[in-house]
Amino acid sequence: MKGDSILIVGSIAIDTIEIGNERYENLLGGSTTYATIAAVKYSDVNVVGIIGSDFPQYGHDIYKKYAANLIDLKVEQGKTFNWGGRYHDNFDDRDTLFTELGVFGKFSPKLSAINKNQQYVFLANIHPNLQNSVIDQCQANPTIVVDTMNLWIGTVHNELQTVLSKSDILLINESEAEMLTECSNIDDAAKTLIRLGPPTVVIKQGSKGAALYNNMDEKITIGVYPVNKVVDPTGAGDTFGGGFISALAQGKTYKEALVLGSALASICVEGVGIDALEKATVAEIENRQNFLRDKVTA
Ligand code: AMP
């Protein structure tokens, strides 16, 4: 059964990914794309975003297939956001090869009435000013889950702090949490992040799992599902976020949100781009959720 619908804002991108000797070009990517395909397994998803006139037909098809409404997806003359990344051999580290904003450079999101009134909002990774603009247009006092990345911590720290001060749940990588707080262990980093605004913080630790901190007094950790082979880790964080918020929108607990996010992320990394995530069956997701429930400590 589907829960409340979700609003997702983030990037919609054309990705180039280099892994070892392989180079994959023209992949449909972006934080909104991964989060949407993850969340839509169990929730209706509305998207806010922008694409260029070069956006490929298969990208349009994916958004038509998955999004509950596309009224706030703008198509502008110009180039779609392009991102390229190269993974190190350990898969945990990645270098950005290029970030070409294209039409994102002049994006100013305007929410229509239906999207202003969503109860669950996922601010996937994108410039904090855009995240902030979406928060300010929301009228139904929604649960706001926010994700971010090292680029914004380094370049627009104050704008990011404004977003954090208005958010309910922050999802952040371990290295980014340490960068943002200057704390070298995750317990201290989480406490510092909670002081910045969001009462709940989830620190994602890649191949080590994740830890959720709630109001300074509750900590829940989760391990990982042992995937057969990591093919492409791109989008794992966004997929985790999409699954996490969709569990909350179904009225589930934080434990179940961690379980669903982790199950979907483990599937995402088994294919190139969105491939494995798109093909994921409910049976396989449930199989991984069952495994992961035993990997939770509270
Ligand atoms: P993840 O692997 O979860 O960090 O997400 C990777 C996705 O984020 C890729 O599909 C990229 O298109 C997108 N991405 C990378 N850099 C940025 C950025 N600066 N702003 C928004 N999205 C980005």
Tab-separated table of C-alpha atoms and ligand atoms in Angstrom:
chain	number	residue	atom	x	y	z
A	1	MET	CA	0.000	0.000	0.000
A	2	LYS	CA	1.290	3.456	-0.874
A	3	GLY	CA	1.652	6.116	1.809
A	4	ASP	CA	1.620	9.897	1.445
A	5	SER	CA	3.143	11.335	-1.695
A	6	ILE	CA	6.588	12.895	-1.714
A	7	LEU	CA	8.104	15.971	-3.325
A	8	ILE	CA	11.679	15.612	-4.575
A	9	VAL	CA	13.954	18.430	-5.695
A	10	GLY	CA	17.532	17.823	-6.808
A	11	SER	CA	19.524	17.414	-9.986
A	12	ILE	CA	18.476	15.741	-13.213
A	13	ALA	CA	21.654	14.997	-15.091
A	14	ILE	CA	23.448	13.341	-17.926
A	15	ASP	CA	26.353	11.482	-16.326
A	16	THR	CA	29.721	10.212	-17.526
A	17	ILE	CA	31.222	7.606	-15.239
A	18	GLU	CA	34.702	6.104	-15.343
A	19	ILE	CA	35.406	2.896	-13.446
A	20	GLY	CA	38.706	1.125	-14.039
A	21	ASN	CA	39.086	0.840	-17.820
A	22	GLU	CA	35.387	1.407	-18.470
A	23	ARG	CA	33.882	4.733	-19.473
A	24	TYR	CA	30.079	5.072	-19.567
A	25	GLU	CA	28.640	8.144	-21.293
A	26	ASN	CA	25.184	9.669	-21.646
A	27	LEU	CA	23.769	7.913	-18.602
A	28	LEU	CA	20.586	9.299	-17.121
A	29	GLY	CA	21.596	10.452	-13.636
A	30	GLY	CA	21.180	13.165	-11.060
A	31	SER	CA	20.118	13.009	-7.452
A	32	THR	CA	16.404	13.445	-8.279
A	33	THR	CA	16.517	10.607	-10.791
A	34	TYR	CA	17.937	8.048	-8.365
A	35	ALA	CA	15.788	9.228	-5.448
A	36	THR	CA	12.630	9.156	-7.554
A	37	ILE	CA	13.132	5.644	-8.915
A	38	ALA	CA	13.857	4.431	-5.379
A	39	ALA	CA	10.930	6.182	-3.689
A	40	VAL	CA	8.374	5.403	-6.359
A	41	LYS	CA	8.469	1.695	-5.526
A	42	TYR	CA	6.304	2.535	-2.494
A	43	SER	CA	5.188	6.169	-2.835
A	44	ASP	CA	3.836	8.598	-5.395
A	45	VAL	CA	6.556	11.068	-6.307
A	46	ASN	CA	6.271	14.654	-7.539
A	47	VAL	CA	9.386	16.302	-8.903
A	48	VAL	CA	10.662	19.846	-9.152
A	49	GLY	CA	13.535	20.346	-11.532
A	50	ILE	CA	14.904	21.563	-14.815
A	51	ILE	CA	16.190	19.884	-17.972
A	52	GLY	CA	17.570	21.287	-21.207
A	53	SER	CA	16.271	20.992	-24.747
A	54	ASP	CA	18.916	18.276	-25.326
A	55	PHE	CA	17.391	15.969	-22.698
A	56	PRO	CA	17.171	12.544	-24.373
A	57	GLN	CA	13.875	10.846	-25.139
A	58	TYR	CA	14.681	7.921	-22.811
A	59	GLY	CA	15.022	10.429	-19.965
A	60	HIS	CA	11.616	11.911	-20.753
A	61	ASP	CA	10.213	8.394	-20.863
A	62	ILE	CA	11.611	7.551	-17.419
A	63	TYR	CA	10.137	10.684	-15.856
A	64	LYS	CA	6.779	10.135	-17.568
A	65	LYS	CA	6.765	6.571	-16.305
A	66	TYR	CA	7.637	7.295	-12.684
A	67	ALA	CA	6.595	10.811	-11.663
A	68	ALA	CA	3.049	11.356	-10.408
A	69	ASN	CA	3.120	14.857	-11.831
A	70	LEU	CA	5.584	16.783	-13.943
A	71	ILE	CA	4.024	20.219	-13.727
A	72	ASP	CA	7.089	21.642	-11.983
A	73	LEU	CA	9.621	19.999	-14.279
A	74	LYS	CA	10.797	22.834	-16.526
A	75	VAL	CA	12.244	22.299	-19.983
A	76	GLU	CA	14.507	25.213	-20.996
A	77	GLN	CA	16.377	25.932	-24.198
A	78	GLY	CA	19.984	24.868	-23.544
A	79	LYS	CA	22.034	22.033	-22.090
A	80	THR	CA	20.941	19.657	-19.347
A	81	PHE	CA	23.162	19.488	-16.245
A	82	ASN	CA	26.181	17.271	-17.047
A	83	TRP	CA	28.334	15.550	-14.455
A	84	GLY	CA	31.332	13.271	-14.780
A	85	GLY	CA	33.035	11.214	-12.090
A	86	ARG	CA	35.883	8.738	-11.856
A	87	TYR	CA	36.033	6.108	-9.116
A	88	HIS	CA	39.149	5.020	-7.302
A	89	ASP	CA	39.776	1.280	-7.112
A	90	ASN	CA	38.226	1.068	-3.613
A	91	PHE	CA	34.877	2.484	-4.930
A	92	ASP	CA	34.539	4.579	-1.766
A	93	ASP	CA	36.452	7.541	-3.231
A	94	ARG	CA	35.600	9.391	-6.390
A	95	ASP	CA	36.963	12.410	-8.242
A	96	THR	CA	34.653	14.775	-10.060
A	97	LEU	CA	35.781	15.066	-13.686
A	98	PHE	CA	33.424	17.917	-14.600
A	99	THR	CA	30.256	19.653	-13.479
A	100	GLU	CA	28.514	21.619	-16.227
A	101	LEU	CA	25.464	23.355	-14.816
A	102	GLY	CA	23.815	24.171	-18.149
A	103	VAL	CA	20.196	25.218	-17.586
A	104	PHE	CA	20.582	24.638	-13.834
A	105	GLY	CA	22.610	27.856	-13.724
A	106	LYS	CA	19.467	29.954	-14.146
A	107	PHE	CA	16.989	27.690	-12.354
A	108	SER	CA	14.607	29.290	-9.917
A	109	PRO	CA	12.072	26.676	-8.782
A	110	LYS	CA	8.427	27.774	-8.661
A	111	LEU	CA	6.151	25.290	-6.954
A	112	SER	CA	2.588	24.821	-8.095
A	113	ALA	CA	-0.177	24.490	-5.501
A	114	ILE	CA	-0.103	20.687	-5.366
A	115	ASN	CA	3.620	20.660	-4.667
A	116	LYS	CA	3.482	23.474	-2.122
A	117	ASN	CA	1.187	21.257	-0.076
A	118	GLN	CA	3.197	18.039	0.071
A	119	GLN	CA	3.754	16.546	3.540
A	120	TYR	CA	7.105	14.906	2.773
A	121	VAL	CA	9.869	16.765	0.970
A	122	PHE	CA	13.235	15.346	-0.041
A	123	LEU	CA	15.819	18.004	-0.814
A	124	ALA	CA	18.235	15.784	-2.706
A	125	ASN	CA	21.721	17.014	-3.455
A	126	ILE	CA	21.655	20.362	-5.264
A	127	HIS	CA	22.744	23.943	-4.565
A	128	PRO	CA	21.500	24.934	-1.069
A	129	ASN	CA	19.888	28.111	-2.450
A	130	LEU	CA	17.556	25.964	-4.540
A	131	GLN	CA	16.832	23.728	-1.542
A	132	ASN	CA	16.091	26.818	0.509
A	133	SER	CA	13.786	28.267	-2.117
A	134	VAL	CA	11.727	25.047	-2.104
A	135	ILE	CA	11.504	25.023	1.714
A	136	ASP	CA	10.255	28.610	1.696
A	137	GLN	CA	7.471	27.769	-0.770
A	138	CYS	CA	6.166	24.775	1.213
A	139	GLN	CA	2.914	25.557	2.992
A	140	ALA	CA	1.942	22.331	4.792
A	141	ASN	CA	4.720	22.226	7.401
A	142	PRO	CA	6.194	19.119	5.772
A	143	THR	CA	8.784	16.694	7.077
A	144	ILE	CA	11.941	17.894	5.329
A	145	VAL	CA	14.771	15.456	4.637
A	146	VAL	CA	17.917	17.054	3.204
A	147	ASP	CA	21.012	15.618	1.532
A	148	THR	CA	24.137	17.532	0.548
A	149	MET	CA	27.717	17.071	-0.667
A	150	ASN	CA	31.272	18.257	-0.060
A	151	LEU	CA	31.083	20.824	-2.887
A	152	TRP	CA	28.452	22.874	-1.046
A	153	ILE	CA	30.136	22.469	2.340
A	154	GLY	CA	33.250	23.994	0.818
A	155	THR	CA	31.698	26.743	-1.281
A	156	VAL	CA	28.359	27.896	0.180
A	157	HIS	CA	28.611	27.035	3.841
A	158	ASN	CA	26.278	29.782	5.093
A	159	GLU	CA	23.548	28.946	2.595
A	160	LEU	CA	23.809	25.296	3.628
A	161	GLN	CA	23.479	26.257	7.296
A	162	THR	CA	20.266	28.127	6.491
A	163	VAL	CA	18.862	24.964	4.905
A	164	LEU	CA	19.929	22.847	7.880
A	165	SER	CA	18.272	25.230	10.323
A	166	LYS	CA	14.919	24.593	8.582
A	167	SER	CA	15.252	20.823	8.039
A	168	ASP	CA	14.045	17.849	10.078
A	169	ILE	CA	16.443	15.130	8.964
A	170	LEU	CA	19.924	15.478	7.470
A	171	LEU	CA	21.473	12.664	5.429
A	172	ILE	CA	25.225	13.091	5.068
A	173	ASN	CA	28.329	11.009	4.275
A	174	GLU	CA	30.823	10.362	7.036
A	175	SER	CA	33.607	12.359	5.342
A	176	GLU	CA	31.220	15.249	4.647
A	177	ALA	CA	29.995	15.237	8.269
A	178	GLU	CA	33.586	15.477	9.448
A	179	MET	CA	34.325	18.235	6.945
A	180	LEU	CA	31.265	20.256	7.968
A	181	THR	CA	31.786	19.903	11.737
A	182	GLU	CA	35.568	19.518	11.952
A	183	CYS	CA	34.933	16.569	14.307
A	184	SER	CA	36.919	13.410	13.734
A	185	ASN	CA	34.424	10.890	15.083
A	186	ILE	CA	30.852	10.433	13.978
A	187	ASP	CA	29.227	10.643	17.418
A	188	ASP	CA	30.696	14.122	17.951
A	189	ALA	CA	29.935	15.134	14.366
A	190	ALA	CA	26.298	14.085	14.761
A	191	LYS	CA	25.894	16.086	17.981
A	192	THR	CA	27.337	19.163	16.290
A	193	LEU	CA	25.055	18.718	13.277
A	194	ILE	CA	21.973	18.390	15.506
A	195	ARG	CA	22.936	21.686	17.130
A	196	LEU	CA	22.863	23.272	13.654
A	197	GLY	CA	19.148	22.511	13.300
A	198	PRO	CA	17.977	19.087	12.125
A	199	PRO	CA	16.875	17.060	15.182
A	200	THR	CA	17.700	13.854	13.328
A	201	VAL	CA	20.931	13.119	11.477
A	202	VAL	CA	21.838	10.045	9.445
A	203	ILE	CA	25.543	9.557	8.780
A	204	LYS	CA	26.125	7.307	5.774
A	205	GLN	CA	29.308	5.238	6.050
A	206	GLY	CA	29.438	3.587	2.627
A	207	SER	CA	30.509	-0.041	2.918
A	208	LYS	CA	30.193	0.181	6.746
A	209	GLY	CA	26.473	1.028	6.785
A	210	ALA	CA	24.834	4.039	8.441
A	211	ALA	CA	24.067	5.530	11.855
A	212	LEU	CA	20.971	7.538	12.766
A	213	TYR	CA	21.036	9.990	15.668
A	214	ASN	CA	17.757	11.317	16.986
A	215	ASN	CA	17.603	14.256	19.410
A	216	MET	CA	20.970	13.536	21.007
A	217	ASP	CA	19.537	10.568	22.938
A	218	GLU	CA	18.816	7.830	20.405
A	219	LYS	CA	21.292	6.089	18.105
A	220	ILE	CA	20.365	3.375	15.605
A	221	THR	CA	22.980	1.727	13.410
A	222	ILE	CA	22.580	-0.498	10.380
A	223	GLY	CA	25.070	-2.678	8.522
A	224	VAL	CA	25.076	-3.415	4.814
A	225	TYR	CA	23.672	-6.080	2.538
A	226	PRO	CA	26.581	-8.083	1.094
A	227	VAL	CA	26.273	-7.343	-2.620
A	228	ASN	CA	27.711	-9.822	-5.117
A	229	LYS	CA	29.696	-7.234	-7.043
A	230	VAL	CA	29.770	-3.464	-6.872
A	231	VAL	CA	29.477	-2.347	-10.494
A	232	ASP	CA	28.821	1.397	-10.134
A	233	PRO	CA	28.229	3.146	-6.775
A	234	THR	CA	26.822	6.318	-8.375
A	235	GLY	CA	23.505	7.330	-6.886
A	236	ALA	CA	23.686	5.028	-3.859
A	237	GLY	CA	23.273	7.974	-1.489
A	238	ASP	CA	20.349	9.439	-3.421
A	239	THR	CA	18.737	6.016	-3.641
A	240	PHE	CA	19.137	5.590	0.117
A	241	GLY	CA	17.453	8.975	0.602
A	242	GLY	CA	14.549	8.136	-1.710
A	243	GLY	CA	13.938	4.860	0.113
A	244	PHE	CA	14.339	6.483	3.528
A	245	ILE	CA	11.749	9.209	2.931
A	246	SER	CA	9.330	6.845	1.234
A	247	ALA	CA	9.335	4.630	4.353
A	248	LEU	CA	8.580	7.698	6.500
A	249	ALA	CA	5.774	8.695	4.105
A	250	GLN	CA	4.283	5.230	4.685
A	251	GLY	CA	4.285	5.957	8.440
A	252	LYS	CA	7.164	3.563	9.142
A	253	THR	CA	9.771	3.889	11.923
A	254	TYR	CA	13.305	5.218	11.555
A	255	LYS	CA	14.540	1.639	11.769
A	256	GLU	CA	12.387	0.659	8.803
A	257	ALA	CA	13.464	3.787	6.915
A	258	LEU	CA	17.116	2.771	7.369
A	259	VAL	CA	16.281	-0.766	6.260
A	260	LEU	CA	14.463	0.288	3.080
A	261	GLY	CA	17.065	2.934	2.155
A	262	SER	CA	19.899	0.442	2.633
A	263	ALA	CA	18.135	-2.352	0.727
A	264	LEU	CA	17.534	-0.117	-2.292
A	265	ALA	CA	21.061	1.340	-2.192
A	266	SER	CA	22.524	-2.175	-2.213
A	267	ILE	CA	20.597	-2.908	-5.404
A	268	CYS	CA	21.556	0.409	-7.018
A	269	VAL	CA	25.306	-0.305	-6.866
A	270	GLU	CA	24.903	-3.632	-8.681
A	271	GLY	CA	24.261	-2.011	-12.065
A	272	VAL	CA	25.515	0.861	-14.185
A	273	GLY	CA	23.559	4.084	-13.603
A	274	ILE	CA	19.884	3.471	-12.811
A	275	ASP	CA	19.828	0.057	-14.469
A	276	ALA	CA	19.709	-2.313	-11.471
A	277	LEU	CA	17.499	0.013	-9.440
A	278	GLU	CA	14.961	0.216	-12.227
A	279	LYS	CA	14.808	-3.551	-12.588
A	280	ALA	CA	14.549	-4.261	-8.847
A	281	THR	CA	11.607	-6.478	-7.956
A	282	VAL	CA	9.557	-6.149	-4.777
A	283	ALA	CA	10.595	-9.715	-3.867
A	284	GLU	CA	14.290	-8.832	-4.054
A	285	ILE	CA	13.814	-5.620	-2.085
A	286	GLU	CA	11.930	-7.558	0.629
A	287	ASN	CA	14.603	-10.245	0.708
A	288	ARG	CA	17.235	-7.595	1.401
A	289	GLN	CA	15.030	-5.804	3.933
A	290	ASN	CA	14.648	-9.078	5.869
A	291	PHE	CA	18.409	-9.572	5.896
A	292	LEU	CA	19.054	-5.983	6.975
A	293	ARG	CA	16.541	-6.013	9.853
A	294	ASP	CA	18.993	-8.314	11.650
A	295	LYS	CA	21.797	-5.824	11.044
A	296	VAL	CA	20.140	-3.043	13.044
A	297	THR	CA	21.246	-2.158	16.562
A	298	ALA	CA	19.442	0.393	18.700
B	1	AMP	P1	25.722	10.026	-5.314
B	1	AMP	O1	26.554	8.935	-5.922
B	1	AMP	O2	24.621	9.520	-4.433
B	1	AMP	O3	26.567	11.086	-4.694
B	1	AMP	O4	24.955	10.749	-6.530
B	1	AMP	C1	25.525	10.905	-7.788
B	1	AMP	C2	24.602	11.752	-8.646
B	1	AMP	O5	24.638	13.090	-8.180
B	1	AMP	C3	25.014	11.764	-10.103
B	1	AMP	O6	24.005	11.173	-10.898
B	1	AMP	C4	25.222	13.231	-10.447
B	1	AMP	O7	24.558	13.614	-11.638
B	1	AMP	C5	24.684	13.991	-9.264
B	1	AMP	N1	25.569	15.101	-8.890
B	1	AMP	C6	26.909	15.109	-8.869
B	1	AMP	N2	27.380	16.317	-8.526
B	1	AMP	C7	26.291	17.105	-8.310
B	1	AMP	C8	26.105	18.471	-7.922
B	1	AMP	N3	27.126	19.307	-7.709
B	1	AMP	N4	24.837	18.907	-7.763
B	1	AMP	C9	23.806	18.083	-7.977
B	1	AMP	N5	23.911	16.807	-8.370
B	1	AMP	C10	25.136	16.309	-8.531
